[in-house]
C-alpha positions as MATLAB code, in Angstrom:
seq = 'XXXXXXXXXXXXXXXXXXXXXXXXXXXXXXXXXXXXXXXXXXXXXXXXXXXXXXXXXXXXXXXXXXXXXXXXXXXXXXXXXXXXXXXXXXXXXXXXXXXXXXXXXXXXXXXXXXXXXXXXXXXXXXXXXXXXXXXXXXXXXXXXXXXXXXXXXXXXXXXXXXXXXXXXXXXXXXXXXXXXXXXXXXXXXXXXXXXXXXXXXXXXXXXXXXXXXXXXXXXXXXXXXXXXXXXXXXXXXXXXXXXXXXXXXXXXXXXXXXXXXXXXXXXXXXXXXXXXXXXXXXXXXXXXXXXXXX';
ca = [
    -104.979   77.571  174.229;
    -106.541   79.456  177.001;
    -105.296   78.083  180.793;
    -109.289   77.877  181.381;
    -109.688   75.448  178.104;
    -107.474   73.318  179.176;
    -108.347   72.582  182.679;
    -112.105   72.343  181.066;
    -110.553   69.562  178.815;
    -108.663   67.814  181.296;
    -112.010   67.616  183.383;
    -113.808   66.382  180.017;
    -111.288   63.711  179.622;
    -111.354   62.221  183.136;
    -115.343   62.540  182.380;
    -115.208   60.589  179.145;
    -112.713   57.594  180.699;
    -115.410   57.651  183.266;
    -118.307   57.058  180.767;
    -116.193   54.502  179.003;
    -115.075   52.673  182.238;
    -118.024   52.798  183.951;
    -120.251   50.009  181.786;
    -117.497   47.556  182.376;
    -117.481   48.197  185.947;
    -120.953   47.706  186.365;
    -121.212   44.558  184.901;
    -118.516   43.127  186.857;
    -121.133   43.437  189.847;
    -118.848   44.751  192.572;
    -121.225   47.664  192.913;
    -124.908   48.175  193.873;
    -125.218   51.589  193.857;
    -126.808   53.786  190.219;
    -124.796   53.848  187.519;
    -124.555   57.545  187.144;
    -123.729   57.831  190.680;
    -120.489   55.149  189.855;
    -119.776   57.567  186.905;
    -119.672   60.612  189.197;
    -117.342   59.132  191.293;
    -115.407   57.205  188.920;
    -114.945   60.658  187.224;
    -113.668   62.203  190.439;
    -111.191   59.585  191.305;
    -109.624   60.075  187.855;
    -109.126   64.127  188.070;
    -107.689   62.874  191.183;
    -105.134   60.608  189.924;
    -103.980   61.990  187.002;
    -104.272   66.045  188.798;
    -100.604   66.173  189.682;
     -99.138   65.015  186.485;
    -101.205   67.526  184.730;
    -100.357   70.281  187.275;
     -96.180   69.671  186.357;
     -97.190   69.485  183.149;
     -99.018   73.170  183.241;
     -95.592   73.909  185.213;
     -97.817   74.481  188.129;
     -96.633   72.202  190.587;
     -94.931   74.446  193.070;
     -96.546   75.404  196.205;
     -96.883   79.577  195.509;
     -98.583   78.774  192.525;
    -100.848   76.296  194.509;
    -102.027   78.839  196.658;
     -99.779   77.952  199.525;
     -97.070   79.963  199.584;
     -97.106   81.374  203.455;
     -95.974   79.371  205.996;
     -97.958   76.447  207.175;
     -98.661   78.688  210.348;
    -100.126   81.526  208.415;
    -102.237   78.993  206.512;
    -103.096   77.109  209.435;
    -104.165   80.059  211.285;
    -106.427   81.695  207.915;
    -107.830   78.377  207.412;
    -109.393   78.893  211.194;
    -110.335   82.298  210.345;
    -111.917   81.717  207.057;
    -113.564   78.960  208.690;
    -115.729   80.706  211.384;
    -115.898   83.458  209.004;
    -117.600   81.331  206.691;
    -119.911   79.546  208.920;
    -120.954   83.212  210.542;
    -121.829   84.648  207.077;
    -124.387   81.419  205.842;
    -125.432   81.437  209.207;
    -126.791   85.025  208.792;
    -128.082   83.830  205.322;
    -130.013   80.496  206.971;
    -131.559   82.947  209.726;
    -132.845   84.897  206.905;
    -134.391   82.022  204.936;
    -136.377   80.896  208.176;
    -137.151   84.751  208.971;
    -138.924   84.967  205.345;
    -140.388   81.089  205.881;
    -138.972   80.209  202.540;
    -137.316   76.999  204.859;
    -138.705   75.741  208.034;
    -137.714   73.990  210.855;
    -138.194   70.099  210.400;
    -140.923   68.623  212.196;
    -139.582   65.403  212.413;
    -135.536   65.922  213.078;
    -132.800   63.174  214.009;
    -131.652   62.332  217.122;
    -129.245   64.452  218.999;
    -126.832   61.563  218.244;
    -127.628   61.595  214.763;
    -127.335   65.293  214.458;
    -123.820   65.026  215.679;
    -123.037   62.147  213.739;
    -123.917   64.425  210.376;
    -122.218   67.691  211.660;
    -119.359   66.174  212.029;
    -119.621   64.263  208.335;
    -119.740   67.889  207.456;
    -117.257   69.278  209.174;
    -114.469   66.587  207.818;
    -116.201   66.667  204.242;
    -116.187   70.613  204.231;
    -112.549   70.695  204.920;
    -111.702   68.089  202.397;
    -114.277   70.223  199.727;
    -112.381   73.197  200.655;
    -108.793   71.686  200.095;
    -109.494   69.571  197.427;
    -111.716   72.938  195.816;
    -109.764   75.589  196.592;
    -106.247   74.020  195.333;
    -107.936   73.520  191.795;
    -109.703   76.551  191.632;
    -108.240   79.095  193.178;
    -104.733   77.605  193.720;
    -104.110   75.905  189.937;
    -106.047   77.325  187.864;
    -106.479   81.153  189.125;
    -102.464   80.906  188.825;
    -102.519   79.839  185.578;
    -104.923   82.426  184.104;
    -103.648   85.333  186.153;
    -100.404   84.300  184.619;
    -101.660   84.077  181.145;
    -104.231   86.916  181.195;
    -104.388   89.349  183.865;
    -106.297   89.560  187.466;
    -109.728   90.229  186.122;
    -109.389   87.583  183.672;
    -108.514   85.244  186.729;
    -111.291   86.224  188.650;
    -113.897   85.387  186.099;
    -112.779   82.495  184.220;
    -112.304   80.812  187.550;
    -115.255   81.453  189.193;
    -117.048   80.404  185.563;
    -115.654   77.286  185.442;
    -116.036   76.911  189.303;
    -119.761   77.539  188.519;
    -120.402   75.489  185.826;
    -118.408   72.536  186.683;
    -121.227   72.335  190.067;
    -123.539   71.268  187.268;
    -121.703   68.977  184.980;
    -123.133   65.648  186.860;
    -123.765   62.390  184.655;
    -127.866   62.008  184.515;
    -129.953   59.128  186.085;
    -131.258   57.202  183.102;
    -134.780   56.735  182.801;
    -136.448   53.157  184.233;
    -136.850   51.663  180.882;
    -133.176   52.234  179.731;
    -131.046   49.133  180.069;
    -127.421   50.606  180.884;
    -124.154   49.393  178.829;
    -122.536   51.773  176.088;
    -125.362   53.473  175.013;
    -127.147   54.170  178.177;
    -123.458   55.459  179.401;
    -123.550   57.569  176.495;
    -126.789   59.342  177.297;
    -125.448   59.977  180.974;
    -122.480   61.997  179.335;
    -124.633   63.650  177.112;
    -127.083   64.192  179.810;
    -123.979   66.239  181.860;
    -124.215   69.361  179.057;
    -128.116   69.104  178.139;
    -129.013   69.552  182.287;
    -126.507   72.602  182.503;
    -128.092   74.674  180.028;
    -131.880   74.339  182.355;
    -133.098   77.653  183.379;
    -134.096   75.963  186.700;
    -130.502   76.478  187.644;
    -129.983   79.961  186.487;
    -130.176   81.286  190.263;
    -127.890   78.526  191.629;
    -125.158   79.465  188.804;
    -125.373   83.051  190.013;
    -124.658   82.363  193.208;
    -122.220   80.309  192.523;
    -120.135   82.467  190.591;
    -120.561   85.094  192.993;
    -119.390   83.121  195.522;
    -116.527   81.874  193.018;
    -115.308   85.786  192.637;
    -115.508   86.401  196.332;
    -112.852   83.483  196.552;
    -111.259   84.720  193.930;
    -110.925   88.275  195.410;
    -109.667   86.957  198.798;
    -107.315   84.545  196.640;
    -105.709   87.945  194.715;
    -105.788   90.189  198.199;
    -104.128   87.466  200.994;
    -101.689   85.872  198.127;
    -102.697   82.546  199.326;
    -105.364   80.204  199.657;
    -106.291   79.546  203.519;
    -108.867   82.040  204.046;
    -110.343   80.349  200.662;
    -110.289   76.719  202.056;
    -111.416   78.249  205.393;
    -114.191   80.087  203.994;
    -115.216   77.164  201.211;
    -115.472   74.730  204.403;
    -117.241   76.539  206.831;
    -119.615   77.289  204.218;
    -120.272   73.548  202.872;
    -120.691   72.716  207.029;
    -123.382   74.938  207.331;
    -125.425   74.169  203.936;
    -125.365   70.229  204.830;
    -126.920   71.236  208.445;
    -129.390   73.633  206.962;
    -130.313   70.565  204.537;
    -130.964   67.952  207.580;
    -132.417   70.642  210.302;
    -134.620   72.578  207.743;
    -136.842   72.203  204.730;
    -137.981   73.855  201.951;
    -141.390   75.567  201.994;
    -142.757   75.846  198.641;
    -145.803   77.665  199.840;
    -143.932   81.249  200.134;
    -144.278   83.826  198.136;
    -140.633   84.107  198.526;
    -139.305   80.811  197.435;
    -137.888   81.771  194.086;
    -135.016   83.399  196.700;
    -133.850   79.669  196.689;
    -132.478   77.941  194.036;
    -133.138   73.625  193.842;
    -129.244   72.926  194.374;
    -128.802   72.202  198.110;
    -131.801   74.058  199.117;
    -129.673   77.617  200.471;
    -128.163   79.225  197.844;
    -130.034   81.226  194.773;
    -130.703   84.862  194.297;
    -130.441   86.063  197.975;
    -127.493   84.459  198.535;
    -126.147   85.698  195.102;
    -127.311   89.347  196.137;
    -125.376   88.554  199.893;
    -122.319   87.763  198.584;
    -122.307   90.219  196.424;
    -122.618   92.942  198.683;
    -119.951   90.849  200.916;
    -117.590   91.350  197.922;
    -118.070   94.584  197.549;
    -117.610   95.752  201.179;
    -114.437   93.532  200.961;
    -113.155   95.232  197.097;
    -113.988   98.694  198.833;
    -112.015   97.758  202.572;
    -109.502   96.364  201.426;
    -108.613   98.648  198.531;
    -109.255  101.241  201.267;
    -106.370   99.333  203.508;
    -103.745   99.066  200.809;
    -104.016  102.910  199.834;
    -104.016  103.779  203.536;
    -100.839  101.580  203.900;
     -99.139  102.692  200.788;
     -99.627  106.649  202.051;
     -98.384  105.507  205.584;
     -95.399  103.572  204.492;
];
């Protein structure tokens, strides 16, 4: 079986305990929050439990094949990098976006201690997105399928699956529904029959863009802190743009914007595309220069 089927399985499986669990949970009345929400979560707990026996399973559980294979120095010190890296180049895609008016400024923003409040909720989720993220995607599984398959074959499946997995979120039922085994049922139905909209066709470019990028900076560093760095600084930015700005449906330009978190679509997919392919180009450039020098 292909490396990239089975980490798509062992997500599916945590997904389906979830959907089984998750009636039995509810009715206990513990929590108050929707059910599909407790699914989610329940879903995410359980690829977080059961990750590292599955990663020394797939024979993965060392820390070169993680992604981590420099010393914690050299990560520490990418991480950084990657981060204000990350934050400069959505920055420069959020100044667009309110250049073109497809998001404005909000007219009714938080309090300066509010504001603060949520960057730094962003800041500390961003870097636990990025490790958490990064180790799966580009640490695990890129290892896995470069191993199996090749470098291109890395690059894509992994920044597929990275793609694709964004959308793969249990469904809220609708009011009528009453929720026990059937209702959980048509939440994990509901996580393949919303991937396949068309409404998210710009958000899954982008995505996987943004998944190759990683993946190129993955293959060219040898590690993963310029990923994590990147992947954080990136999230940090999106969640401000979300509370500071909003969408303006009125522009002509608004299709640029997918309905995911309100940034990325087809300009960012054409931005990080060009960003990968001034990247491919340099550093190819760099290792040819260094190979002639050396």
């Amino acid at each position: 079986m292909h490396p990239a089927a089975r980490f798509f399985l062992y997500l599916l499986v945590c997904l389906m305990l979830a959907a089984l669990l998750t009636p039995a949970l509810m009715a206990a009345g513990w929590i108050a929050i929707e059910p599909h929400r407790v699914m989610g979560r329940l879903a995410q707990l359980l690829i977080l439990v059961g990750l590292w026996p599955f990663l020394r399973w797939q024979g993965l559980a060392r820390r070169e094949a993680l992604g981590y294979g420099p010393s914690w120095l050299v990560l520490r010190r990418s991480i950084i990098g990657g981060w204000v890296l990350g934050v400069l180049i959505l920055v420069a895609l959020v100044l667009a976006l309110l250049e073109l008016e497809i998001r404005l400024p909000d007219t009714s923003p938080d309090s300066w201690s509010q504001t603060a409040l949520r960057v730094a909720q962003a800041l500390i989720g961003g870097l636990l997105i990025g490790v958490l993220e990064e180790t799966f995607f580009r640490g695990a599984l890129y290892s896995a399928i470069r191993r199996h398959s090749g470098v291109r074959s890395a690059m894509i499946w992994s920044a597929a699956l990275y793609a694709v997995l964004h959308f793969m979120k249990p469904g809220e039922l609708p009011e009528p529904a009453a929720f026990d085994g059937l209702g959980a049922l048509r939440m994990f139905v509901y996580v393949f029959v919303d991937l396949f909209q068309w409404k998210h066709l710009d958000s899954l470019a982008a995505l996987f863009m943004v998944g190759l990028l990683l993946a190129l900076v993955r293959e060219r560093t040898g590690h993963i802190g310029w990923c994590i760095g990147l992947h954080a600084g990136w999230v940090l930015v999106i969640q401000v743009n979300r509370r500071l700005t909003d969408g303006n449906d009125d522009s002509p330009l608004s299709f640029l914007v997918g309905d995911y978190d309100g940034t990325i679509g087809w300009l960012a997919a054409l931005w990080i595309g060009l960003l990968m392919a001034l990247y491919w180009a340099g550093s190819a450039g760099l290792r040819a220069w260094r190979a002639r020098s050396g």
